[in-house]
Structure formats: C-alpha cells, structure tokens
Amino acid sequence: MRESPLWATRLGIHAFDDRLADNSEEGVARWRAFRREVLERAERIDPERLSPADRVTLALLTEELENGVAQEVCEEHLWSLSARDNPVTEWNNLPEVHLVTTPAEGEALLSRYGAIAGSIDNMVANLRSGAKRGLYATAESTRRVLDMVDKQLAQPLDEWPLMQPANVPHDDWDEPTLEEFRLQLRATVERSIQPALRRYGDLLRNELLPNARAEAYSGLVALPLCKACYAARVHRYLDARSLWGDE
C-alpha cells in the first residue's frame, strides 16, 4: 500500500493519504524490486499446506507477479500514451478519490496536490528517456492526449475539477482554516500543477508528436523492444490458458 497510496485510499486505508506513488526512475526501480521480493516469498510457500481456496489465491498472485516481472521489458512507462490514463484523467479524478470532510483530510489533500507537479515532471522525464531509445507512442494516441491537455489548459482555472474541493462549504470548519485551505489549494493548482501540465503538453507537441508512429506502425513490432515485449505478452496469455483452460 505504501507504493500505491491512491489505491490504499480507494480501499479505505488512510495511512498514506498525504502522498502519491513515486513514478520517478528510482521509484519504478524500487517497485520492481519489491515485486520480485514478493514473488520470491510467494514461491517459497508450499501450496500443499494451504486450503483449496488459498491455493487458488496463491496461484493467481504468483501468476500476476510473474507476468508483471516478465512485462517489465515492455517499458510502457517510457512511451505509452493513453486517453484513459494520463495526467488529465488521473489528477482530475483525485478529488473524487480523496474526499475531504475534516481539516486533517484537507491537509493531506494539499500535500498530494503539492506532489502532482513532480509526478507530471517525472512522466516528462520518463517519456524523454524513452524517446532517446526510439520508443514512441502512435501519432493518434499522442494527438488524443495532447488534445485533452490543451482543453484542460484552455479551461478557466475555477472550472478545473482539481478546484472542486475549494467549493465545498465545510460549515463545521472555523473560517480561518477553511480560507487558508482554499487559498493554498488554488495557489498550488495555479502556480505548480498548471505549469507542469503545460510542460507536459509542450513535450507532446514539440518532441513526441513529430516522431510518433504512423498508423501503419501502430503495433509493437514497430518498437525496438518488440521481440522481448511480444514474448512476455504471449507468456502471459499462455499462463492464463494453463490456469483457466480454454475458457
């Protein structure tokens, strides 16, 4: 949960409500090391000592971890762009995931807002790293994400979904606390998150889109790492068939 704090919040675990996942190069390496550690621990468990239900759980967990390790070669965080998963969709959803009813929850949300720009800049760094290796998304995917970014930046700041928590009354808060929360939230969105999103858009427009893959080269085969990535994905498919049968 420490490595996936937003997922923890969704599950009702609030020990990590003041942070975001570390998507930096170091953070990705740490997550991969953690996944391998958990896999090693899972592989040491004797399934014969488990109940039938727990054996199924162990098999599912092991398969998921193995596939995750195998697909690291795809390096999707270095090139993949999606209209479903990008800084606009991810952070516009944050106020719906992290609900604020108390000043303490507001402080935790402000802490998360303060980390968003760094997360976006990490995405920029990751995509630049991928570009140096010749890894690019398709032109269509790049244009779609860029369009979402441009529309967000063109929207008045007060209409951004990230500003929604500032509009909640909170009648049980004292006025100075509520006012400070609103001021800090707006300042963070305006001075930190908005410029970071603009930097992300500039990267897409000026560096990635001119080199993005044409539709004829939309498959993995057009990527330098295609053979290893295809092998990992085929391995995942075959593992699923062996676990569940032809169904």
PDB file of C-alpha atoms in Angstrom:
ATOM      1  CA  MET A   1       0.000   0.000   0.000  1.00  0.00           C
ATOM      2  CA  ARG A   2       2.954   2.295   0.637  1.00  0.00           C
ATOM      3  CA  GLU A   3       3.930   2.024  -3.030  1.00  0.00           C
ATOM      4  CA  SER A   4       0.327   2.558  -4.222  1.00  0.00           C
ATOM      5  CA  PRO A   5      -1.108   5.198  -1.877  1.00  0.00           C
ATOM      6  CA  LEU A   6      -4.065   6.154  -4.080  1.00  0.00           C
ATOM      7  CA  TRP A   7      -5.107   2.515  -4.272  1.00  0.00           C
ATOM      8  CA  ALA A   8      -4.862   2.383  -0.480  1.00  0.00           C
ATOM      9  CA  THR A   9      -7.170   5.397  -0.227  1.00  0.00           C
ATOM     10  CA  ARG A  10      -9.687   3.711  -2.528  1.00  0.00           C
ATOM     11  CA  LEU A  11      -9.639   0.682  -0.230  1.00  0.00           C
ATOM     12  CA  GLY A  12     -10.288   2.832   2.836  1.00  0.00           C
ATOM     13  CA  ILE A  13      -6.709   2.638   4.142  1.00  0.00           C
ATOM     14  CA  HIS A  14      -5.744   6.199   5.052  1.00  0.00           C
ATOM     15  CA  ALA A  15      -2.224   5.815   6.429  1.00  0.00           C
ATOM     16  CA  PHE A  16      -0.751   7.116   3.155  1.00  0.00           C
ATOM     17  CA  ASP A  17      -3.285   9.807   2.256  1.00  0.00           C
ATOM     18  CA  ASP A  18      -0.631  12.529   2.132  1.00  0.00           C
ATOM     19  CA  ARG A  19       1.418  11.064  -0.720  1.00  0.00           C
ATOM     20  CA  LEU A  20       1.413   9.851  -4.303  1.00  0.00           C
ATOM     21  CA  ALA A  21       3.149   6.908  -5.921  1.00  0.00           C
ATOM     22  CA  ASP A  22       6.760   7.575  -6.894  1.00  0.00           C
ATOM     23  CA  ASN A  23       6.879   7.364 -10.705  1.00  0.00           C
ATOM     24  CA  SER A  24      10.459   8.555 -10.991  1.00  0.00           C
ATOM     25  CA  GLU A  25      13.159   6.303 -12.415  1.00  0.00           C
ATOM     26  CA  GLU A  26      14.191   5.428  -8.861  1.00  0.00           C
ATOM     27  CA  GLY A  27      10.581   4.812  -7.839  1.00  0.00           C
ATOM     28  CA  VAL A  28       9.985   2.442 -10.753  1.00  0.00           C
ATOM     29  CA  ALA A  29      13.155   0.524  -9.862  1.00  0.00           C
ATOM     30  CA  ARG A  30      12.077   0.284  -6.214  1.00  0.00           C
ATOM     31  CA  TRP A  31       8.622  -1.012  -7.198  1.00  0.00           C
ATOM     32  CA  ARG A  32      10.152  -3.634  -9.457  1.00  0.00           C
ATOM     33  CA  ALA A  33      12.480  -4.794  -6.699  1.00  0.00           C
ATOM     34  CA  PHE A  34       9.549  -5.019  -4.287  1.00  0.00           C
ATOM     35  CA  ARG A  35       7.543  -7.075  -6.788  1.00  0.00           C
ATOM     36  CA  ARG A  36      10.408  -9.523  -7.183  1.00  0.00           C
ATOM     37  CA  GLU A  37      10.745  -9.808  -3.414  1.00  0.00           C
ATOM     38  CA  VAL A  38       7.050 -10.624  -3.023  1.00  0.00           C
ATOM     39  CA  LEU A  39       7.293 -13.172  -5.842  1.00  0.00           C
ATOM     40  CA  GLU A  40      10.219 -14.905  -4.146  1.00  0.00           C
ATOM     41  CA  ARG A  41       8.257 -15.077  -0.903  1.00  0.00           C
ATOM     42  CA  ALA A  42       5.203 -16.461  -2.715  1.00  0.00           C
ATOM     43  CA  GLU A  43       7.283 -19.126  -4.422  1.00  0.00           C
ATOM     44  CA  ARG A  44       8.556 -20.348  -1.038  1.00  0.00           C
ATOM     45  CA  ILE A  45       5.013 -21.124   0.132  1.00  0.00           C
ATOM     46  CA  ASP A  46       4.114 -24.810  -0.038  1.00  0.00           C
ATOM     47  CA  PRO A  47       0.655 -24.956  -1.728  1.00  0.00           C
ATOM     48  CA  GLU A  48       0.039 -28.414  -0.240  1.00  0.00           C
ATOM     49  CA  ARG A  49      -0.229 -26.818   3.182  1.00  0.00           C
ATOM     50  CA  LEU A  50      -2.987 -24.463   2.040  1.00  0.00           C
ATOM     51  CA  SER A  51      -6.718 -24.864   1.721  1.00  0.00           C
ATOM     52  CA  PRO A  52      -8.100 -25.269  -1.839  1.00  0.00           C
ATOM     53  CA  ALA A  53      -9.267 -21.660  -1.863  1.00  0.00           C
ATOM     54  CA  ASP A  54      -5.882 -20.386  -0.662  1.00  0.00           C
ATOM     55  CA  ARG A  55      -4.092 -22.470  -3.290  1.00  0.00           C
ATOM     56  CA  VAL A  56      -6.100 -20.697  -5.983  1.00  0.00           C
ATOM     57  CA  THR A  57      -5.277 -17.325  -4.395  1.00  0.00           C
ATOM     58  CA  LEU A  58      -1.578 -18.198  -4.296  1.00  0.00           C
ATOM     59  CA  ALA A  59      -1.632 -19.335  -7.939  1.00  0.00           C
ATOM     60  CA  LEU A  60      -3.324 -16.113  -9.028  1.00  0.00           C
ATOM     61  CA  LEU A  61      -0.905 -13.967  -7.041  1.00  0.00           C
ATOM     62  CA  THR A  62       2.133 -15.809  -8.363  1.00  0.00           C
ATOM     63  CA  GLU A  63       0.899 -15.583 -11.944  1.00  0.00           C
ATOM     64  CA  GLU A  64       0.234 -11.868 -11.645  1.00  0.00           C
ATOM     65  CA  LEU A  65       3.669 -11.210 -10.154  1.00  0.00           C
ATOM     66  CA  GLU A  66       5.439 -13.359 -12.740  1.00  0.00           C
ATOM     67  CA  ASN A  67       3.665 -11.583 -15.573  1.00  0.00           C
ATOM     68  CA  GLY A  68       4.467  -8.209 -14.077  1.00  0.00           C
ATOM     69  CA  VAL A  69       8.160  -9.066 -13.872  1.00  0.00           C
ATOM     70  CA  ALA A  70       8.171 -10.526 -17.391  1.00  0.00           C
ATOM     71  CA  GLN A  71       6.494  -7.463 -18.900  1.00  0.00           C
ATOM     72  CA  GLU A  72       8.984  -5.027 -17.436  1.00  0.00           C
ATOM     73  CA  VAL A  73      10.855  -5.412 -20.735  1.00  0.00           C
ATOM     74  CA  CYS A  74       7.979  -3.575 -22.450  1.00  0.00           C
ATOM     75  CA  GLU A  75       8.962  -0.383 -20.555  1.00  0.00           C
ATOM     76  CA  GLU A  76       5.499   1.066 -21.147  1.00  0.00           C
ATOM     77  CA  HIS A  77       6.064   3.977 -18.764  1.00  0.00           C
ATOM     78  CA  LEU A  78       8.721   5.233 -21.207  1.00  0.00           C
ATOM     79  CA  TRP A  79       6.485   5.527 -24.278  1.00  0.00           C
ATOM     80  CA  SER A  80       2.840   4.551 -23.822  1.00  0.00           C
ATOM     81  CA  LEU A  81       0.202   7.305 -24.072  1.00  0.00           C
ATOM     82  CA  SER A  82      -3.488   6.738 -23.489  1.00  0.00           C
ATOM     83  CA  ALA A  83      -6.630   8.838 -23.418  1.00  0.00           C
ATOM     84  CA  ARG A  84      -7.711   6.723 -20.435  1.00  0.00           C
ATOM     85  CA  ASP A  85      -4.540   7.141 -18.371  1.00  0.00           C
ATOM     86  CA  ASN A  86      -2.691  10.461 -18.430  1.00  0.00           C
ATOM     87  CA  PRO A  87      -2.177  13.486 -16.151  1.00  0.00           C
ATOM     88  CA  VAL A  88      -5.572  14.960 -17.056  1.00  0.00           C
ATOM     89  CA  THR A  89      -7.653  11.868 -16.299  1.00  0.00           C
ATOM     90  CA  GLU A  90      -5.546  10.788 -13.322  1.00  0.00           C
ATOM     91  CA  TRP A  91      -5.481  14.057 -11.411  1.00  0.00           C
ATOM     92  CA  ASN A  92      -8.960  15.272 -12.322  1.00  0.00           C
ATOM     93  CA  ASN A  93     -10.181  12.153 -10.564  1.00  0.00           C
ATOM     94  CA  LEU A  94      -8.224  12.791  -7.367  1.00  0.00           C
ATOM     95  CA  PRO A  95     -10.916  14.892  -5.587  1.00  0.00           C
ATOM     96  CA  GLU A  96     -13.366  12.013  -6.097  1.00  0.00           C
ATOM     97  CA  VAL A  97     -10.929   9.512  -4.585  1.00  0.00           C
ATOM     98  CA  HIS A  98      -9.646  11.678  -1.746  1.00  0.00           C
ATOM     99  CA  LEU A  99     -12.732  13.096  -0.081  1.00  0.00           C
ATOM    100  CA  VAL A 100     -12.291  15.972   2.355  1.00  0.00           C
ATOM    101  CA  THR A 101     -14.538  16.318   5.378  1.00  0.00           C
ATOM    102  CA  THR A 102     -12.041  17.403   8.079  1.00  0.00           C
ATOM    103  CA  PRO A 103      -9.131  19.866   8.185  1.00  0.00           C
ATOM    104  CA  ALA A 104      -6.720  16.944   8.564  1.00  0.00           C
ATOM    105  CA  GLU A 105      -8.040  15.383   5.360  1.00  0.00           C
ATOM    106  CA  GLY A 106      -7.685  18.775   3.716  1.00  0.00           C
ATOM    107  CA  GLU A 107      -4.042  18.982   4.789  1.00  0.00           C
ATOM    108  CA  ALA A 108      -3.406  15.522   3.366  1.00  0.00           C
ATOM    109  CA  LEU A 109      -5.020  16.520   0.073  1.00  0.00           C
ATOM    110  CA  LEU A 110      -2.886  19.666  -0.097  1.00  0.00           C
ATOM    111  CA  SER A 111       0.174  17.501   0.405  1.00  0.00           C
ATOM    112  CA  ARG A 112      -0.902  15.345  -2.524  1.00  0.00           C
ATOM    113  CA  TYR A 113      -1.599  18.388  -4.677  1.00  0.00           C
ATOM    114  CA  GLY A 114       1.886  19.589  -3.875  1.00  0.00           C
ATOM    115  CA  ALA A 115       3.322  16.366  -5.307  1.00  0.00           C
ATOM    116  CA  ILE A 116       1.359  16.385  -8.581  1.00  0.00           C
ATOM    117  CA  ALA A 117       3.739  18.681 -10.463  1.00  0.00           C
ATOM    118  CA  GLY A 118       6.647  16.407  -9.576  1.00  0.00           C
ATOM    119  CA  SER A 119       4.697  13.396 -10.777  1.00  0.00           C
ATOM    120  CA  ILE A 120       3.931  15.101 -14.101  1.00  0.00           C
ATOM    121  CA  ASP A 121       7.567  16.109 -14.488  1.00  0.00           C
ATOM    122  CA  ASN A 122       8.570  12.507 -13.835  1.00  0.00           C
ATOM    123  CA  MET A 123       6.266  11.483 -16.705  1.00  0.00           C
ATOM    124  CA  VAL A 124       8.033  14.019 -18.899  1.00  0.00           C
ATOM    125  CA  ALA A 125      11.438  12.657 -17.889  1.00  0.00           C
ATOM    126  CA  ASN A 126      10.321   9.069 -18.480  1.00  0.00           C
ATOM    127  CA  LEU A 127       8.944   9.861 -21.953  1.00  0.00           C
ATOM    128  CA  ARG A 128      12.114  11.745 -22.877  1.00  0.00           C
ATOM    129  CA  SER A 129      14.153   8.764 -21.750  1.00  0.00           C
ATOM    130  CA  GLY A 130      12.049   6.502 -23.934  1.00  0.00           C
ATOM    131  CA  ALA A 131      12.404   8.834 -26.919  1.00  0.00           C
ATOM    132  CA  LYS A 132      16.184   8.597 -26.647  1.00  0.00           C
ATOM    133  CA  ARG A 133      15.769   4.847 -27.112  1.00  0.00           C
ATOM    134  CA  GLY A 134      13.481   5.293 -30.111  1.00  0.00           C
ATOM    135  CA  LEU A 135      10.315   4.475 -28.160  1.00  0.00           C
ATOM    136  CA  TYR A 136       7.265   6.479 -29.208  1.00  0.00           C
ATOM    137  CA  ALA A 137       3.511   6.076 -28.952  1.00  0.00           C
ATOM    138  CA  THR A 138       1.359   6.271 -32.054  1.00  0.00           C
ATOM    139  CA  ALA A 139       0.557   9.657 -33.529  1.00  0.00           C
ATOM    140  CA  GLU A 140      -3.144   9.113 -32.885  1.00  0.00           C
ATOM    141  CA  SER A 141      -2.626   8.355 -29.190  1.00  0.00           C
ATOM    142  CA  THR A 142      -0.295  11.336 -28.871  1.00  0.00           C
ATOM    143  CA  ARG A 143      -2.773  13.691 -30.538  1.00  0.00           C
ATOM    144  CA  ARG A 144      -5.636  12.486 -28.362  1.00  0.00           C
ATOM    145  CA  VAL A 145      -3.740  13.041 -25.124  1.00  0.00           C
ATOM    146  CA  LEU A 146      -2.434  16.400 -26.338  1.00  0.00           C
ATOM    147  CA  ASP A 147      -5.987  17.463 -27.172  1.00  0.00           C
ATOM    148  CA  MET A 148      -7.069  16.606 -23.625  1.00  0.00           C
ATOM    149  CA  VAL A 149      -4.186  18.619 -22.187  1.00  0.00           C
ATOM    150  CA  ASP A 150      -4.899  21.627 -24.402  1.00  0.00           C
ATOM    151  CA  LYS A 151      -8.602  21.598 -23.493  1.00  0.00           C
ATOM    152  CA  GLN A 152      -7.748  21.418 -19.799  1.00  0.00           C
ATOM    153  CA  LEU A 153      -5.318  24.324 -20.052  1.00  0.00           C
ATOM    154  CA  ALA A 154      -7.858  26.396 -22.000  1.00  0.00           C
ATOM    155  CA  GLN A 155     -10.492  25.895 -19.308  1.00  0.00           C
ATOM    156  CA  PRO A 156     -10.799  28.664 -16.677  1.00  0.00           C
ATOM    157  CA  LEU A 157      -8.925  27.600 -13.553  1.00  0.00           C
ATOM    158  CA  ASP A 158     -12.002  27.827 -11.346  1.00  0.00           C
ATOM    159  CA  GLU A 159     -13.678  25.207 -13.563  1.00  0.00           C
ATOM    160  CA  TRP A 160     -10.890  22.654 -13.230  1.00  0.00           C
ATOM    161  CA  PRO A 161     -12.012  19.503 -11.379  1.00  0.00           C
ATOM    162  CA  LEU A 162      -8.974  19.945  -9.133  1.00  0.00           C
ATOM    163  CA  MET A 163     -10.561  23.147  -7.808  1.00  0.00           C
ATOM    164  CA  GLN A 164     -13.739  21.355  -6.723  1.00  0.00           C
ATOM    165  CA  PRO A 165     -12.634  20.798  -3.083  1.00  0.00           C
ATOM    166  CA  ALA A 166     -12.325  24.576  -2.668  1.00  0.00           C
ATOM    167  CA  ASN A 167     -16.048  24.981  -3.380  1.00  0.00           C
ATOM    168  CA  VAL A 168     -17.302  22.684  -0.597  1.00  0.00           C
ATOM    169  CA  PRO A 169     -18.847  24.706   2.293  1.00  0.00           C
ATOM    170  CA  HIS A 170     -17.471  22.812   5.368  1.00  0.00           C
ATOM    171  CA  ASP A 171     -19.725  24.616   7.830  1.00  0.00           C
ATOM    172  CA  ASP A 172     -18.064  22.774  10.735  1.00  0.00           C
ATOM    173  CA  TRP A 173     -14.618  24.262   9.988  1.00  0.00           C
ATOM    174  CA  ASP A 174     -13.533  27.542  11.503  1.00  0.00           C
ATOM    175  CA  GLU A 175     -13.349  30.316   8.932  1.00  0.00           C
ATOM    176  CA  PRO A 176      -9.550  30.945   9.014  1.00  0.00           C
ATOM    177  CA  THR A 177      -8.808  27.245   8.486  1.00  0.00           C
ATOM    178  CA  LEU A 178     -11.226  26.977   5.577  1.00  0.00           C
ATOM    179  CA  GLU A 179      -9.949  30.152   3.954  1.00  0.00           C
ATOM    180  CA  GLU A 180      -6.327  29.006   4.241  1.00  0.00           C
ATOM    181  CA  PHE A 181      -7.210  25.638   2.737  1.00  0.00           C
ATOM    182  CA  ARG A 182      -8.884  27.283  -0.233  1.00  0.00           C
ATOM    183  CA  LEU A 183      -6.032  29.738  -0.778  1.00  0.00           C
ATOM    184  CA  GLN A 184      -3.369  27.031  -0.631  1.00  0.00           C
ATOM    185  CA  LEU A 185      -5.308  24.745  -2.940  1.00  0.00           C
ATOM    186  CA  ARG A 186      -5.776  27.437  -5.581  1.00  0.00           C
ATOM    187  CA  ALA A 187      -2.164  28.569  -5.326  1.00  0.00           C
ATOM    188  CA  THR A 188      -0.911  25.017  -5.814  1.00  0.00           C
ATOM    189  CA  VAL A 189      -3.108  24.400  -8.843  1.00  0.00           C
ATOM    190  CA  GLU A 190      -2.248  27.761 -10.400  1.00  0.00           C
ATOM    191  CA  ARG A 191       1.470  28.011  -9.645  1.00  0.00           C
ATOM    192  CA  SER A 192       2.526  24.367  -9.625  1.00  0.00           C
ATOM    193  CA  ILE A 193       0.125  21.960 -11.362  1.00  0.00           C
ATOM    194  CA  GLN A 194      -0.928  24.195 -14.263  1.00  0.00           C
ATOM    195  CA  PRO A 195       2.682  24.984 -15.322  1.00  0.00           C
ATOM    196  CA  ALA A 196       3.626  21.302 -15.029  1.00  0.00           C
ATOM    197  CA  LEU A 197       0.705  20.301 -17.259  1.00  0.00           C
ATOM    198  CA  ARG A 198       1.816  22.949 -19.748  1.00  0.00           C
ATOM    199  CA  ARG A 199       5.325  21.454 -19.760  1.00  0.00           C
ATOM    200  CA  TYR A 200       3.816  18.032 -20.412  1.00  0.00           C
ATOM    201  CA  GLY A 201       1.792  19.422 -23.316  1.00  0.00           C
ATOM    202  CA  ASP A 202       4.881  21.104 -24.768  1.00  0.00           C
ATOM    203  CA  LEU A 203       6.699  17.771 -24.683  1.00  0.00           C
ATOM    204  CA  LEU A 204       3.892  16.039 -26.565  1.00  0.00           C
ATOM    205  CA  ARG A 205       3.565  18.792 -29.143  1.00  0.00           C
ATOM    206  CA  ASN A 206       7.213  19.635 -29.800  1.00  0.00           C
ATOM    207  CA  GLU A 207       9.152  16.446 -29.125  1.00  0.00           C
ATOM    208  CA  LEU A 208       6.914  13.389 -29.294  1.00  0.00           C
ATOM    209  CA  LEU A 209       4.253  14.102 -31.919  1.00  0.00           C
ATOM    210  CA  PRO A 210       6.770  14.917 -34.700  1.00  0.00           C
ATOM    211  CA  ASN A 211       8.361  11.493 -34.134  1.00  0.00           C
ATOM    212  CA  ALA A 212       5.254   9.490 -33.231  1.00  0.00           C
ATOM    213  CA  ARG A 213       4.473   6.275 -35.072  1.00  0.00           C
ATOM    214  CA  ALA A 214       2.118   6.391 -38.034  1.00  0.00           C
ATOM    215  CA  GLU A 215      -0.976   4.198 -38.014  1.00  0.00           C
ATOM    216  CA  ALA A 216       0.750   1.661 -40.279  1.00  0.00           C
ATOM    217  CA  TYR A 217       3.287   1.143 -37.484  1.00  0.00           C
ATOM    218  CA  SER A 218       0.891   1.071 -34.545  1.00  0.00           C
ATOM    219  CA  GLY A 219       1.779  -2.455 -33.411  1.00  0.00           C
ATOM    220  CA  LEU A 220       4.526  -3.428 -31.010  1.00  0.00           C
ATOM    221  CA  VAL A 221       6.533  -4.714 -33.954  1.00  0.00           C
ATOM    222  CA  ALA A 222       7.488  -1.114 -34.726  1.00  0.00           C
ATOM    223  CA  LEU A 223       9.233  -0.690 -31.370  1.00  0.00           C
ATOM    224  CA  PRO A 224      12.905  -1.588 -30.799  1.00  0.00           C
ATOM    225  CA  LEU A 225      11.947  -3.837 -27.877  1.00  0.00           C
ATOM    226  CA  CYS A 226       9.185  -5.634 -29.780  1.00  0.00           C
ATOM    227  CA  LYS A 227      10.574  -9.194 -29.615  1.00  0.00           C
ATOM    228  CA  ALA A 228      11.062  -9.233 -25.855  1.00  0.00           C
ATOM    229  CA  CYS A 229       7.753  -7.484 -25.221  1.00  0.00           C
ATOM    230  CA  TYR A 230       5.797  -9.797 -27.521  1.00  0.00           C
ATOM    231  CA  ALA A 231       7.364 -12.815 -25.819  1.00  0.00           C
ATOM    232  CA  ALA A 232       6.301 -11.513 -22.410  1.00  0.00           C
ATOM    233  CA  ARG A 233       2.726 -10.925 -23.554  1.00  0.00           C
ATOM    234  CA  VAL A 234       2.466 -14.331 -25.209  1.00  0.00           C
ATOM    235  CA  HIS A 235       3.788 -15.868 -21.994  1.00  0.00           C
ATOM    236  CA  ARG A 236       1.025 -14.126 -20.066  1.00  0.00           C
ATOM    237  CA  TYR A 237      -1.622 -15.427 -22.463  1.00  0.00           C
ATOM    238  CA  LEU A 238      -0.334 -18.989 -22.272  1.00  0.00           C
ATOM    239  CA  ASP A 239      -0.156 -18.827 -18.479  1.00  0.00           C
ATOM    240  CA  ALA A 240      -3.789 -17.731 -18.344  1.00  0.00           C
ATOM    241  CA  ARG A 241      -4.823 -20.640 -20.591  1.00  0.00           C
ATOM    242  CA  SER A 242      -2.928 -23.128 -18.431  1.00  0.00           C
ATOM    243  CA  LEU A 243      -4.561 -21.777 -15.277  1.00  0.00           C
ATOM    244  CA  TRP A 244      -8.130 -21.440 -16.550  1.00  0.00           C
ATOM    245  CA  GLY A 245      -8.222 -23.830 -19.527  1.00  0.00           C
ATOM    246  CA  ASP A 246      -9.622 -22.927 -22.946  1.00  0.00           C
ATOM    247  CA  GLU A 247     -12.487 -20.972 -21.382  1.00  0.00           C
TER     248      GLU A 247
END
